[in-house]
CSV table of C-alpha atoms in Angstrom, one decimal:
chain,number,residue,atom,x,y,z
A,111,MET,CA,102.5,111.7,83.4
A,112,SER,CA,101.8,108.6,81.3
A,113,TYR,CA,103.0,105.0,81.7
A,114,SER,CA,101.4,103.8,78.5
A,115,SER,CA,104.6,104.0,76.4
A,116,TYR,CA,106.5,102.1,79.1
A,117,VAL,CA,103.8,99.4,79.3
A,118,SER,CA,104.0,98.9,75.6
A,119,SER,CA,107.7,98.5,75.7
A,120,LEU,CA,107.5,96.2,78.7
A,121,GLU,CA,104.9,94.0,76.9
A,122,SER,CA,107.1,93.9,73.8
A,123,LYS,CA,110.1,92.8,75.9
A,124,VAL,CA,108.0,90.2,77.6
A,125,SER,CA,106.8,88.8,74.3
A,126,ASP,CA,110.4,88.5,73.1
A,127,ILE,CA,111.5,86.7,76.3
A,128,ASN,CA,108.5,84.3,76.0
A,129,ASN,CA,109.5,83.4,72.5
A,130,THR,CA,113.1,82.8,73.6
A,131,LEU,CA,111.9,80.7,76.5
A,132,ASN,CA,109.7,78.6,74.2
A,133,SER,CA,112.7,78.1,71.8
A,134,ILE,CA,114.9,76.9,74.7
A,135,SER,CA,112.2,74.6,76.0
A,136,ASN,CA,112.1,72.9,72.6
A,137,ILE,CA,115.8,72.2,72.4
A,138,SER,CA,116.6,68.5,71.9
A,139,PHE,CA,119.9,67.5,73.5
A,140,ASP,CA,122.1,65.0,71.7
A,141,THR,CA,121.4,61.5,73.1
A,142,ASN,CA,125.1,61.0,73.7
A,143,TRP,CA,125.2,64.1,75.9
A,144,SER,CA,124.7,62.4,79.3
A,145,GLY,CA,126.1,62.0,82.7
A,146,SER,CA,125.6,63.7,86.1
A,147,ALA,CA,127.0,67.1,85.0
A,148,ALA,CA,124.6,67.2,82.0
A,149,SER,CA,121.7,66.1,84.1
A,150,ASN,CA,122.5,68.7,86.7
A,151,LEU,CA,122.7,71.4,84.0
A,152,THR,CA,119.4,70.5,82.4
A,153,THR,CA,117.7,70.5,85.8
A,154,LYS,CA,119.1,74.0,86.5
A,155,LEU,CA,118.0,75.1,83.1
A,156,SER,CA,114.5,73.8,83.7
A,157,ASN,CA,114.4,75.7,87.1
A,158,LEU,CA,115.6,78.8,85.4
A,159,LEU,CA,112.9,78.7,82.8
A,160,SER,CA,110.2,78.2,85.4
A,161,GLU,CA,111.5,81.1,87.6
A,162,THR,CA,111.8,83.4,84.6
A,163,LYS,CA,108.3,82.7,83.5
A,164,THR,CA,107.1,83.4,87.1
A,165,GLN,CA,109.0,86.8,87.0
A,166,ILE,CA,107.3,87.6,83.7
A,167,GLY,CA,104.0,87.0,85.4
A,168,TYR,CA,104.9,89.6,88.0
A,169,ILE,CA,105.8,92.1,85.2
A,170,SER,CA,102.4,91.5,83.7
A,171,ASN,CA,100.9,92.6,87.1
A,172,LEU,CA,103.0,95.7,87.0
A,173,SER,CA,101.9,96.5,83.4
A,174,SER,CA,98.3,96.2,84.5
A,175,ALA,CA,99.0,98.5,87.5
A,176,MET,CA,100.6,101.2,85.3
A,177,ASN,CA,97.7,101.1,82.9
A,178,ASN,CA,95.2,101.5,85.7
A,179,ILE,CA,97.3,104.3,87.2
A,180,ASP,CA,97.1,106.2,83.9
A,181,ASN,CA,93.3,105.8,83.9
A,182,TYR,CA,93.1,106.9,87.5
A,183,ASP,CA,95.3,110.0,86.8
A,184,ASN,CA,93.4,111.0,83.7
A,185,THR,CA,90.0,110.7,85.4
A,186,LYS,CA,91.1,112.8,88.4
A,187,LYS,CA,92.4,115.5,86.0
A,188,SER,CA,89.0,115.3,84.2
A,189,ILE,CA,87.2,115.8,87.6
A,190,GLN,CA,89.3,118.8,88.4
A,191,SER,CA,88.4,120.3,85.0
A,192,ILE,CA,84.7,119.6,85.3
A,193,GLN,CA,84.7,121.0,88.9
A,194,ALA,CA,86.4,124.2,87.7
A,195,SER,CA,83.7,124.7,85.0
A,196,ILE,CA,81.0,124.1,87.6
A,197,ASN,CA,82.6,126.6,90.0
A,198,SER,CA,82.6,129.2,87.2
A,199,TYR,CA,78.8,129.6,87.7
A,200,SER,CA,78.1,132.2,90.3
A,201,SER,CA,74.9,130.4,91.3
A,202,VAL,CA,73.0,127.3,90.1
A,203,PRO,CA,71.0,128.3,87.0
A,204,LYS,CA,67.2,127.9,87.1
A,205,TRP,CA,65.8,125.2,84.9
A,206,TYR,CA,64.3,127.8,82.5
A,207,ASN,CA,67.6,129.7,82.0
A,208,SER,CA,69.9,129.0,79.0
A,209,GLY,CA,72.8,127.8,81.1
A,210,TYR,CA,70.8,125.2,83.0
A,211,THR,CA,71.3,122.4,80.4
A,212,GLN,CA,75.1,122.8,80.3
A,213,TYR,CA,75.3,123.0,84.1
A,214,LYS,CA,73.2,119.8,84.4
A,215,GLN,CA,75.5,118.1,81.9
A,216,LEU,CA,78.5,119.1,83.9
A,217,THR,CA,77.1,117.8,87.2
A,218,ASN,CA,76.1,114.5,85.5
A,219,SER,CA,79.6,114.1,84.0
A,220,LEU,CA,81.1,114.8,87.5
A,221,GLU,CA,79.0,112.1,89.0
A,222,VAL,CA,80.1,109.6,86.3
A,223,GLU,CA,83.7,110.5,86.6
A,224,ASN,CA,83.7,110.1,90.4
A,225,GLN,CA,82.3,106.6,89.9
A,226,ASN,CA,85.0,105.9,87.3
A,227,LEU,CA,87.6,107.2,89.7
A,228,THR,CA,86.5,104.7,92.4
A,229,THR,CA,86.6,101.9,89.8
A,230,TYR,CA,90.0,102.7,88.6
A,231,LYS,CA,91.4,103.1,92.1
A,232,GLY,CA,90.0,99.6,92.9
A,233,ASN,CA,91.7,98.3,89.7
A,234,VAL,CA,95.0,99.8,90.8
A,235,ASN,CA,94.7,98.3,94.2
A,236,SER,CA,93.9,94.9,92.7
A,237,SER,CA,96.9,95.0,90.5
A,238,LEU,CA,99.2,96.1,93.4
A,239,ASN,CA,97.7,93.3,95.6
A,240,ALA,CA,98.7,90.8,92.9
A,241,ILE,CA,102.2,92.2,93.1
A,242,SER,CA,102.1,92.2,96.9
A,243,SER,CA,101.1,88.6,97.1
A,244,ASN,CA,104.2,87.6,95.1
A,245,TYR,CA,106.7,90.0,96.7
A,246,ASN,CA,105.2,89.9,100.2
A,247,VAL,CA,105.1,93.7,100.2
A,248,LYS,CA,102.2,96.1,100.8
A,249,TYR,CA,101.7,99.2,98.7
A,250,LYS,CA,99.3,102.1,98.7
A,251,VAL,CA,98.1,104.2,95.8
A,252,LEU,CA,99.4,107.8,95.5
A,253,GLU,CA,97.5,110.8,94.2
A,254,PHE,CA,98.4,111.4,90.5
A,255,ASP,CA,100.4,114.6,91.3
A,256,ASP,CA,102.5,112.8,93.9
A,257,ILE,CA,103.7,109.8,91.9
A,258,VAL,CA,107.4,109.8,91.4
A,259,SER,CA,108.5,109.8,87.7
A,260,THR,CA,109.7,106.4,86.5
A,261,LYS,CA,111.2,107.6,83.2
A,262,SER,CA,114.8,107.1,84.1
A,263,THR,CA,114.0,103.7,85.8
A,264,PHE,CA,112.3,102.3,82.8
A,265,ASP,CA,114.8,103.8,80.3
A,266,THR,CA,117.4,101.9,82.2
A,267,ILE,CA,115.4,98.6,82.1
A,268,LEU,CA,114.3,98.8,78.5
A,269,ASN,CA,117.5,100.0,76.9
A,270,GLY,CA,120.0,98.3,79.1
A,271,SER,CA,121.5,94.9,78.7
A,272,GLU,CA,120.7,93.6,82.2
A,273,GLU,CA,117.8,91.2,82.8
A,274,ILE,CA,114.5,93.0,82.6
A,275,THR,CA,113.7,92.5,86.3
A,276,ASN,CA,117.0,93.9,87.5
A,277,GLY,CA,116.6,97.4,88.9
A,278,LEU,CA,112.8,97.3,88.6
A,279,ASP,CA,112.0,99.4,91.7
A,280,LEU,CA,108.3,99.2,92.4
A,281,SER,CA,108.7,102.0,95.0
A,282,GLN,CA,109.1,104.4,92.0
A,283,VAL,CA,105.5,103.6,91.0
A,284,VAL,CA,103.9,103.3,94.4
A,285,THR,CA,105.0,103.9,98.0
A,286,GLN,CA,106.2,101.0,100.0
A,287,ARG,CA,104.5,100.5,103.4
A,288,TYR,CA,105.8,97.5,105.3
A,289,ARG,CA,106.4,93.9,104.5
A,290,SER,CA,103.8,91.6,105.9
A,291,CYS,CA,104.3,90.6,109.5
A,292,ASN,CA,101.8,89.3,112.2
A,293,ALA,CA,101.6,87.5,115.5
A,294,ASP,CA,102.8,84.3,113.8
A,295,THR,CA,106.0,85.8,112.4
A,296,GLU,CA,109.2,84.1,113.7
A,297,PRO,CA,112.8,85.2,113.4
A,298,ASP,CA,114.4,83.8,110.3
A,299,TRP,CA,117.9,83.0,111.5
A,300,SER,CA,119.0,82.0,108.0
A,301,ASN,CA,118.6,85.6,106.9
A,302,TYR,CA,122.3,86.5,107.0
A,303,ASP,CA,121.9,90.2,106.3
A,304,ALA,CA,119.4,90.7,109.2
A,305,TRP,CA,121.3,88.8,111.8
A,306,GLN,CA,125.0,88.5,110.9
A,307,ASN,CA,125.9,91.2,108.4
A,308,SER,CA,127.3,94.3,110.1
A,309,ALA,CA,126.4,96.4,107.0
A,310,CYS,CA,122.7,95.7,107.6
A,311,ASN,CA,122.6,95.4,111.4
A,312,CYS,CA,125.0,97.9,113.0
A,313,TYR,CA,124.8,96.2,116.4
A,314,ILE,CA,127.0,93.4,115.2
A,315,ASN,CA,129.9,95.8,115.4
A,316,GLY,CA,131.4,96.1,118.9
A,317,GLY,CA,130.3,92.7,120.0
A,318,ASN,CA,126.6,93.7,120.6
A,319,THR,CA,125.1,90.5,119.2
A,320,GLY,CA,122.4,89.3,121.6
A,321,GLN,CA,121.6,92.8,123.0
A,322,CYS,CA,118.0,94.0,122.7
A,323,THR,CA,119.0,96.5,120.1
A,324,TRP,CA,120.5,93.7,117.9
A,325,PHE,CA,117.2,91.8,118.1
A,326,ALA,CA,115.1,94.8,117.2
A,327,ALA,CA,117.4,95.8,114.3
A,328,GLY,CA,117.5,92.2,113.0
A,329,MET,CA,113.8,91.8,113.0
A,330,PHE,CA,113.4,95.2,111.4
A,331,TYR,CA,115.7,94.2,108.6
A,332,GLN,CA,114.0,90.8,108.2
A,333,VAL,CA,110.6,92.5,107.8
A,334,TYR,CA,111.5,95.7,105.9
A,335,GLY,CA,114.6,94.6,104.0
A,336,TYR,CA,116.7,97.6,104.9
A,337,GLN,CA,118.6,99.0,107.9
A,338,GLY,CA,116.3,101.5,109.7
A,339,TRP,CA,118.7,103.3,111.9
A,340,VAL,CA,122.3,103.3,113.0
A,341,GLY,CA,123.4,103.1,116.7
A,342,GLY,CA,121.8,104.0,120.0
A,343,ASN,CA,120.6,102.2,123.1
A,344,GLY,CA,117.2,100.7,123.6
A,345,ARG,CA,115.7,103.9,124.8
A,346,ASP,CA,116.9,105.6,121.5
A,347,THR,CA,115.9,103.2,118.7
A,348,ALA,CA,112.4,104.5,118.1
A,349,TYR,CA,113.5,108.1,118.0
A,350,ASN,CA,116.5,107.2,115.8
A,351,LEU,CA,114.3,105.3,113.3
A,352,ALA,CA,111.8,108.2,113.1
A,353,SER,CA,114.7,110.7,112.7
A,354,SER,CA,116.5,108.6,110.1
A,355,ARG,CA,113.4,107.9,108.0
A,356,PRO,CA,110.9,110.7,108.7
A,357,ASP,CA,108.9,110.0,105.5
A,358,ASP,CA,108.3,106.5,106.6
A,359,PHE,CA,108.0,106.5,110.4
A,360,TYR,CA,106.6,108.8,113.1
A,361,ILE,CA,106.7,108.8,116.9
A,362,SER,CA,103.6,107.8,118.8
A,363,THR,CA,102.5,106.6,122.2
A,364,GLU,CA,100.2,104.0,120.6
A,365,PRO,CA,101.6,100.9,118.8
A,366,ALA,CA,101.1,99.8,115.2
A,367,THR,CA,102.0,96.7,113.3
A,368,GLY,CA,105.6,96.9,112.1
A,369,SER,CA,106.7,99.5,114.6
A,370,VAL,CA,109.7,99.6,116.9
A,371,PHE,CA,109.2,100.4,120.6
A,372,SER,CA,111.6,102.1,123.0
A,373,TYR,CA,111.2,101.9,126.8
A,374,GLN,CA,112.6,105.2,128.2
A,375,GLY,CA,113.4,104.0,131.7
A,376,GLY,CA,116.8,103.0,133.2
A,377,THR,CA,120.2,103.8,131.9
A,378,TYR,CA,119.9,102.0,128.5
A,379,GLY,CA,116.2,101.4,128.2
A,380,HIS,CA,114.8,98.5,126.2
A,381,THR,CA,113.6,98.0,122.7
A,382,GLY,CA,111.8,95.5,120.5
A,383,PHE,CA,109.7,95.0,117.4
A,384,VAL,CA,105.9,95.0,117.2
A,385,LEU,CA,104.8,92.1,115.1
A,386,GLU,CA,101.1,93.0,115.3
A,387,ALA,CA,98.9,95.6,117.0
A,388,SER,CA,95.2,95.2,116.6
A,389,ASP,CA,91.9,95.2,118.6
A,390,GLY,CA,93.6,96.5,121.7
A,391,ASN,CA,96.3,93.7,121.7
A,392,ILE,CA,100.0,93.8,120.9
A,393,THR,CA,102.4,91.0,120.0
A,394,ILE,CA,106.1,91.9,120.5
A,395,PHE,CA,109.4,90.3,119.6
A,396,HIS,CA,112.3,91.2,121.9
A,397,GLY,CA,115.5,89.7,123.2
A,398,ASN,CA,118.4,89.9,125.6
A,399,MET,CA,116.5,88.1,128.4
A,400,ASN,CA,119.9,87.2,130.0
A,401,GLY,CA,121.1,90.8,130.0
A,402,LYS,CA,124.4,90.3,128.1
A,403,SER,CA,125.9,90.0,124.7
A,404,ASP,CA,126.3,86.5,123.3
A,405,SER,CA,127.5,84.6,120.3
A,406,PHE,CA,125.1,84.3,117.4
A,407,GLU,CA,124.4,80.7,118.3
A,408,VAL,CA,123.5,81.5,121.9
A,409,ALA,CA,121.5,84.6,121.0
A,410,GLN,CA,119.2,82.5,118.8
A,411,GLY,CA,117.6,81.1,122.0
A,412,ASP,CA,117.6,84.3,124.1
A,413,TRP,CA,114.3,86.0,122.9
A,414,LYS,CA,110.6,86.1,123.5
A,415,LYS,CA,107.5,86.6,121.5
A,416,GLU,CA,104.7,87.9,123.8
A,417,THR,CA,101.0,88.8,123.3
A,418,MET,CA,99.1,91.0,125.8
A,419,THR,CA,96.7,93.9,125.8
A,420,VAL,CA,98.2,97.3,125.0
A,421,ASP,CA,97.3,98.5,128.4
A,422,GLU,CA,99.2,95.6,130.0
A,423,PHE,CA,102.2,96.4,127.8
A,424,LYS,CA,102.2,100.0,128.8
A,425,ARG,CA,101.9,99.1,132.5
A,426,ARG,CA,104.8,96.8,132.2
A,427,TYR,CA,107.0,99.7,131.1
A,428,SER,CA,105.5,102.2,133.5
A,429,ASN,CA,103.7,104.1,130.7
A,430,ASN,CA,107.2,105.2,129.7
A,431,VAL,CA,107.4,103.8,126.2
A,432,VAL,CA,107.1,105.2,122.6
A,433,PHE,CA,106.7,103.7,119.2
A,434,ALA,CA,108.2,104.5,115.8
A,435,ASN,CA,105.1,103.6,113.6
A,436,PRO,CA,105.1,103.2,109.9
A,437,TYR,CA,102.9,105.6,108.0
């Protein structure tokens, strides 16, 4: 697979957009065109230009990533071909045999290509880190034969009439891990989808706002940007998440940053979100301290963020807790 043709088209589109932006920036409005409405419109136009140029910068990062992925892919294929040639020798030729020179050339080439592979993989990661810092999303590099084809995605972008950034799904190029979260992460109550939209947090239905499941599902959506599972009590959420998204999450008795935990005891159990797990410590976010459903306004004050050792956490829940960890 090659991304080079798509990169060329992307860069051409970006150049066209930049030219258009520069033309708009140089527009001189009639001096008689004034008033609050006009001022408001020009401010919005200025903001739009600034944001569009920022988005174009992100696309440049993506173009760099795709070029580097091409280099990585081609180098790995070259390594496989060289290795196959080396394996065709039944034994290492002696220095005085006719095949020795060719064999030595192959082993030298293999060493160089392995070094190149390391370099290209580093370049890919640098490009993806540049994207990650802008989108607050972490990515990992896939092996060349596992990368999902992007042809239909880019055909839609390059040939469609929508804005170039619409529909640009980076997960088609790389695999999304989890959005950044750590011990300092706080609930963002202004995130409507996470906390008040029943299409994104199923526990809003049936008057379950304020339950521990609602808190876990809300923080999950805030961090990942999608609904991880549908339904279940606190004891079920980790298993439901791993079952709903087996390619992204797995069940473990040890925590990981970005995981959902389920306490298995009691009738309903308990659940929460792991903001960070490192160096034998764990920081969790969980709610429903008052043990009842509440209005959204009341629920915003009924939660805790706690840091303790993993052992202390397990003892709290009688070693009867599991985690749905991200791969």
